[in-house]
């Protein structure tokens, strides 16, 4: 017997849930880097990580106020952007890619290192930093309908999360239709042409790197707060690769692309990951093909195949302009 | 603002910039490194080596203000490298140069451009996924909306943006690109891209424009209008330095010609005097050519094959 109600409700919940928000914010930042400025940042996970850890360490380890924690996290994000950007942004684009991918691993290993565990909690991470956030929760109870149900805590994080997403989108929208955004997009096309027109390419790339990191850092806060815990290993490179998938799925350099990309990605993944085990349990898929244990992996494979098909038939993503993508092929 | 033509030669009322430039250069010695009456650019001892190869080794060269100067020479003579050095896109091993009286060696390329020395590239750099009009708008300097915080408040830059757009539209019309206004620059033809790049450089309002092979790959039908545009720059008070292989074009528009070979300036003079110079003929055809070839024949009209690293060195700023 397949429980379609459950499958549909988890899928619907994932459409607006905290995970979708986290990845949407991370991808909005990455879209500034990759989509608009052409910066190959393969360490976006580190930006979310230092923000979340900055907040958690401030609150949990040092017992300081939550808002201070947010500020510390933001400062950490900016410092990381400067550290990554200053040595690499004067060089060719691929240097940033190499340095960011390495830096992301270094950051993750630092978080889980034994010698720092007094502050970071080592591989167990940190908890008990989210109380003041949930103390602000105006919802007294959750909602529960036939289709979706959220607890009061979930409602609060989702509300805050979507407000932050809306603000982030508004900022990106404002910037990318301004002369500042025009310089950023021009740098993506050809740095030397922009230099020859009197713009300091390095300064703009640095600003874009910081902006994208800061926008992404809010994904780090939402992530940590929604789980009320942080663990170093969630900030691995596959985190960043999901973000790239989402940016490309939605359509790079489109304001709404990352949000729609994140919604579709998590809707599909949740749906398939709920459906496959149910089909196996109900005997619709015989265990000779796959067991419930294997269903998870098969789910990812199916999503991967879907993405490949998307890139073949719609390389510009959901919102992109095919003409624009094809210009490169001339 | 474009530099005022302050040629030392007496500017007769009603005379064209061409006449004034010809007049100013009349008594200049026809020899490498000749002093000019009113140079906008003076370079001394500029050397650039790539490993064992000395790509540029220019002892002394002056560029006359308000004139059109052609920089010619066989493939690999070091013309593009010299452009890269002067505009800050590459760094010399030795040497200094002054633009409008200020030293500019070691100045990063964007600051060189802001001082009024703007170049185009041998391999055209259209910003493909920006519209033609956005390519143009990008060229304007001193834009308020290009600072991060002010960009967030459109009312701070709207008015300036409208002025810039007006100027851009006027230039697009002059360069016959107004019908392409909203198209992606990447969808333009090669010749149209050359036009766009030149028009975009003019948005900077330079004192001096440096064009690296502006006619390469351009349909002959377009060449005439491009030539007209270059001549107009001189009438507008700008100084033009351009690299070109087409000798007919060089003869047609330039007031002065500088010849480079193997990194060095080997000859200077008016187009006619340079093209009759045996050193120039030797440089193009090799020292041991037989007989006297016709120097008025186009000497080398082939653009260099293959992608070249010289337009954008790996290390920048
Ligand atoms: N980045 C570089 N690394 C090594 N060698 C270089 C580099 N750039 C230029 N060269 C060499 O310097 C010499 C001068 O090259 P340059 O491009 O300046 O010539 P050019 O006069 O512009 O020629 P063309 O008319 O073919 O454009 C060539 O021999 C070239 O191979
Ligand atoms: Mg060249």
PDB file of N, CA, C and O in Angstrom, chain A residues 140-169:
ATOM      1  N   UNK A 140       2.181  30.812  18.331  1.00  0.00           N
ATOM      2  CA  UNK A 140       1.977  30.006  19.547  1.00  0.00           C
ATOM      3  C   UNK A 140       1.822  28.533  19.196  1.00  0.00           C
ATOM      4  O   UNK A 140       2.201  27.652  19.961  1.00  0.00           O
ATOM      5  N   UNK A 141       1.254  28.266  18.018  1.00  0.00           N
ATOM      6  CA  UNK A 141       1.102  26.865  17.652  1.00  0.00           C
ATOM      7  C   UNK A 141       1.456  26.647  16.197  1.00  0.00           C
ATOM      8  O   UNK A 141       1.634  27.600  15.442  1.00  0.00           O
ATOM      9  N   UNK A 142       1.572  25.400  15.793  1.00  0.00           N
ATOM     10  CA  UNK A 142       1.895  25.097  14.413  1.00  0.00           C
ATOM     11  C   UNK A 142       0.637  25.095  13.571  1.00  0.00           C
ATOM     12  O   UNK A 142      -0.448  25.449  14.031  1.00  0.00           O
ATOM     13  N   UNK A 143       0.785  24.732  12.294  1.00  0.00           N
ATOM     14  CA  UNK A 143      -0.390  24.506  11.473  1.00  0.00           C
ATOM     15  C   UNK A 143      -0.372  23.059  11.020  1.00  0.00           C
ATOM     16  O   UNK A 143       0.686  22.449  10.839  1.00  0.00           O
ATOM     17  N   UNK A 144      -1.570  22.519  10.859  1.00  0.00           N
ATOM     18  CA  UNK A 144      -1.672  21.152  10.405  1.00  0.00           C
ATOM     19  C   UNK A 144      -2.918  21.008   9.556  1.00  0.00           C
ATOM     20  O   UNK A 144      -4.029  21.092  10.061  1.00  0.00           O
ATOM     21  N   UNK A 145      -2.720  20.897   8.243  1.00  0.00           N
ATOM     22  CA  UNK A 145      -3.852  20.668   7.352  1.00  0.00           C
ATOM     23  C   UNK A 145      -3.671  19.281   6.765  1.00  0.00           C
ATOM     24  O   UNK A 145      -2.691  18.585   7.071  1.00  0.00           O
ATOM     25  N   UNK A 146      -4.585  18.878   5.918  1.00  0.00           N
ATOM     26  CA  UNK A 146      -4.438  17.563   5.293  1.00  0.00           C
ATOM     27  C   UNK A 146      -3.204  17.522   4.404  1.00  0.00           C
ATOM     28  O   UNK A 146      -2.586  16.480   4.222  1.00  0.00           O
ATOM     29  N   UNK A 147      -2.858  18.692   3.845  1.00  0.00           N
ATOM     30  CA  UNK A 147      -1.736  18.701   2.904  1.00  0.00           C
ATOM     31  C   UNK A 147      -0.391  18.919   3.586  1.00  0.00           C
ATOM     32  O   UNK A 147       0.562  18.187   3.338  1.00  0.00           O
ATOM     33  N   UNK A 148      -0.308  19.969   4.393  1.00  0.00           N
ATOM     34  CA  UNK A 148       0.987  20.257   5.005  1.00  0.00           C
ATOM     35  C   UNK A 148       0.840  20.476   6.497  1.00  0.00           C
ATOM     36  O   UNK A 148      -0.225  20.859   6.984  1.00  0.00           O
ATOM     37  N   UNK A 149       1.911  20.222   7.214  1.00  0.00           N
ATOM     38  CA  UNK A 149       1.921  20.568   8.633  1.00  0.00           C
ATOM     39  C   UNK A 149       3.310  21.048   9.012  1.00  0.00           C
ATOM     40  O   UNK A 149       4.316  20.468   8.602  1.00  0.00           O
ATOM     41  N   UNK A 150       3.332  22.157   9.764  1.00  0.00           N
ATOM     42  CA  UNK A 150       4.578  22.706  10.266  1.00  0.00           C
ATOM     43  C   UNK A 150       4.409  22.998  11.747  1.00  0.00           C
ATOM     44  O   UNK A 150       3.350  23.490  12.161  1.00  0.00           O
ATOM     45  N   UNK A 151       5.449  22.745  12.516  1.00  0.00           N
ATOM     46  CA  UNK A 151       5.415  23.114  13.935  1.00  0.00           C
ATOM     47  C   UNK A 151       5.602  24.624  14.064  1.00  0.00           C
ATOM     48  O   UNK A 151       5.975  25.297  13.099  1.00  0.00           O
ATOM     49  N   UNK A 152       5.372  25.153  15.259  1.00  0.00           N
ATOM     50  CA  UNK A 152       5.532  26.590  15.484  1.00  0.00           C
ATOM     51  C   UNK A 152       6.966  27.009  15.198  1.00  0.00           C
ATOM     52  O   UNK A 152       7.223  28.049  14.578  1.00  0.00           O
ATOM     53  N   UNK A 153       7.930  26.197  15.625  1.00  0.00           N
ATOM     54  CA  UNK A 153       9.335  26.510  15.358  1.00  0.00           C
ATOM     55  C   UNK A 153       9.618  26.552  13.868  1.00  0.00           C
ATOM     56  O   UNK A 153      10.272  27.464  13.356  1.00  0.00           O
ATOM     57  N   UNK A 154       9.095  25.549  13.169  1.00  0.00           N
ATOM     58  CA  UNK A 154       9.312  25.519  11.715  1.00  0.00           C
ATOM     59  C   UNK A 154       8.681  26.735  11.038  1.00  0.00           C
ATOM     60  O   UNK A 154       9.278  27.350  10.155  1.00  0.00           O
ATOM     61  N   UNK A 155       7.474  27.077  11.498  1.00  0.00           N
ATOM     62  CA  UNK A 155       6.806  28.242  10.908  1.00  0.00           C
ATOM     63  C   UNK A 155       7.646  29.506  11.080  1.00  0.00           C
ATOM     64  O   UNK A 155       7.768  30.324  10.161  1.00  0.00           O
ATOM     65  N   UNK A 156       8.219  29.649  12.249  1.00  0.00           N
ATOM     66  CA  UNK A 156       9.023  30.840  12.547  1.00  0.00           C
ATOM     67  C   UNK A 156      10.246  30.910  11.644  1.00  0.00           C
ATOM     68  O   UNK A 156      10.512  31.930  10.996  1.00  0.00           O
ATOM     69  N   UNK A 157      10.979  29.813  11.531  1.00  0.00           N
ATOM     70  CA  UNK A 157      12.198  29.853  10.708  1.00  0.00           C
ATOM     71  C   UNK A 157      11.847  30.057   9.231  1.00  0.00           C
ATOM     72  O   UNK A 157      12.545  30.763   8.498  1.00  0.00           O
ATOM     73  N   UNK A 158      10.722  29.446   8.812  1.00  0.00           N
ATOM     74  CA  UNK A 158      10.314  29.604   7.408  1.00  0.00           C
ATOM     75  C   UNK A 158       9.930  31.060   7.126  1.00  0.00           C
ATOM     76  O   UNK A 158      10.297  31.638   6.097  1.00  0.00           O
ATOM     77  N   UNK A 159       9.198  31.653   8.080  1.00  0.00           N
ATOM     78  CA  UNK A 159       8.796  33.051   7.905  1.00  0.00           C
ATOM     79  C   UNK A 159      10.018  33.954   7.777  1.00  0.00           C
ATOM     80  O   UNK A 159      10.146  34.729   6.816  1.00  0.00           O
ATOM     81  N   UNK A 160      10.923  33.824   8.759  1.00  0.00           N
ATOM     82  CA  UNK A 160      12.127  34.654   8.720  1.00  0.00           C
ATOM     83  C   UNK A 160      12.905  34.373   7.434  1.00  0.00           C
ATOM     84  O   UNK A 160      13.361  35.289   6.744  1.00  0.00           O
ATOM     85  N   UNK A 161      13.039  33.085   7.122  1.00  0.00           N
ATOM     86  CA  UNK A 161      13.815  32.691   5.948  1.00  0.00           C
ATOM     87  C   UNK A 161      13.300  33.330   4.670  1.00  0.00           C
ATOM     88  O   UNK A 161      14.071  33.903   3.893  1.00  0.00           O
ATOM     89  N   UNK A 162      11.986  33.275   4.446  1.00  0.00           N
ATOM     90  CA  UNK A 162      11.463  33.825   3.189  1.00  0.00           C
ATOM     91  C   UNK A 162      11.547  35.333   3.159  1.00  0.00           C
ATOM     92  O   UNK A 162      11.699  35.939   2.093  1.00  0.00           O
ATOM     93  N   UNK A 163      11.473  35.961   4.332  1.00  0.00           N
ATOM     94  CA  UNK A 163      11.660  37.416   4.358  1.00  0.00           C
ATOM     95  C   UNK A 163      13.095  37.758   3.926  1.00  0.00           C
ATOM     96  O   UNK A 163      13.328  38.653   3.111  1.00  0.00           O
ATOM     97  N   UNK A 164      14.047  36.990   4.458  1.00  0.00           N
ATOM     98  CA  UNK A 164      15.447  37.234   4.087  1.00  0.00           C
ATOM     99  C   UNK A 164      15.650  36.974   2.589  1.00  0.00           C
ATOM    100  O   UNK A 164      16.329  37.747   1.899  1.00  0.00           O
ATOM    101  N   UNK A 165      15.035  35.901   2.085  1.00  0.00           N
ATOM    102  CA  UNK A 165      15.149  35.612   0.652  1.00  0.00           C
ATOM    103  C   UNK A 165      14.616  36.786  -0.165  1.00  0.00           C
ATOM    104  O   UNK A 165      15.255  37.249  -1.118  1.00  0.00           O
ATOM    105  N   UNK A 166      13.454  37.300   0.248  1.00  0.00           N
ATOM    106  CA  UNK A 166      12.857  38.415  -0.497  1.00  0.00           C
ATOM    107  C   UNK A 166      13.782  39.629  -0.481  1.00  0.00           C
ATOM    108  O   UNK A 166      13.979  40.286  -1.517  1.00  0.00           O
ATOM    109  N   UNK A 167      14.360  39.910   0.682  1.00  0.00           N
ATOM    110  CA  UNK A 167      15.281  41.050   0.769  1.00  0.00           C
ATOM    111  C   UNK A 167      16.504  40.837  -0.119  1.00  0.00           C
ATOM    112  O   UNK A 167      16.936  41.741  -0.836  1.00  0.00           O
ATOM    113  N   UNK A 168      17.054  39.621  -0.071  1.00  0.00           N
ATOM    114  CA  UNK A 168      18.245  39.317  -0.878  1.00  0.00           C
ATOM    115  C   UNK A 168      17.927  39.493  -2.361  1.00  0.00           C
ATOM    116  O   UNK A 168      18.718  40.082  -3.110  1.00  0.00           O
ATOM    117  N   UNK A 169      16.761  38.994  -2.772  1.00  0.00           N
ATOM    118  CA  UNK A 169      16.381  39.134  -4.182  1.00  0.00           C
ATOM    119  C   UNK A 169      16.227  40.600  -4.563  1.00  0.00           C
ATOM    120  O   UNK A 169      16.642  41.023  -5.644  1.00  0.00           O
TER     121      UNK A 169
END
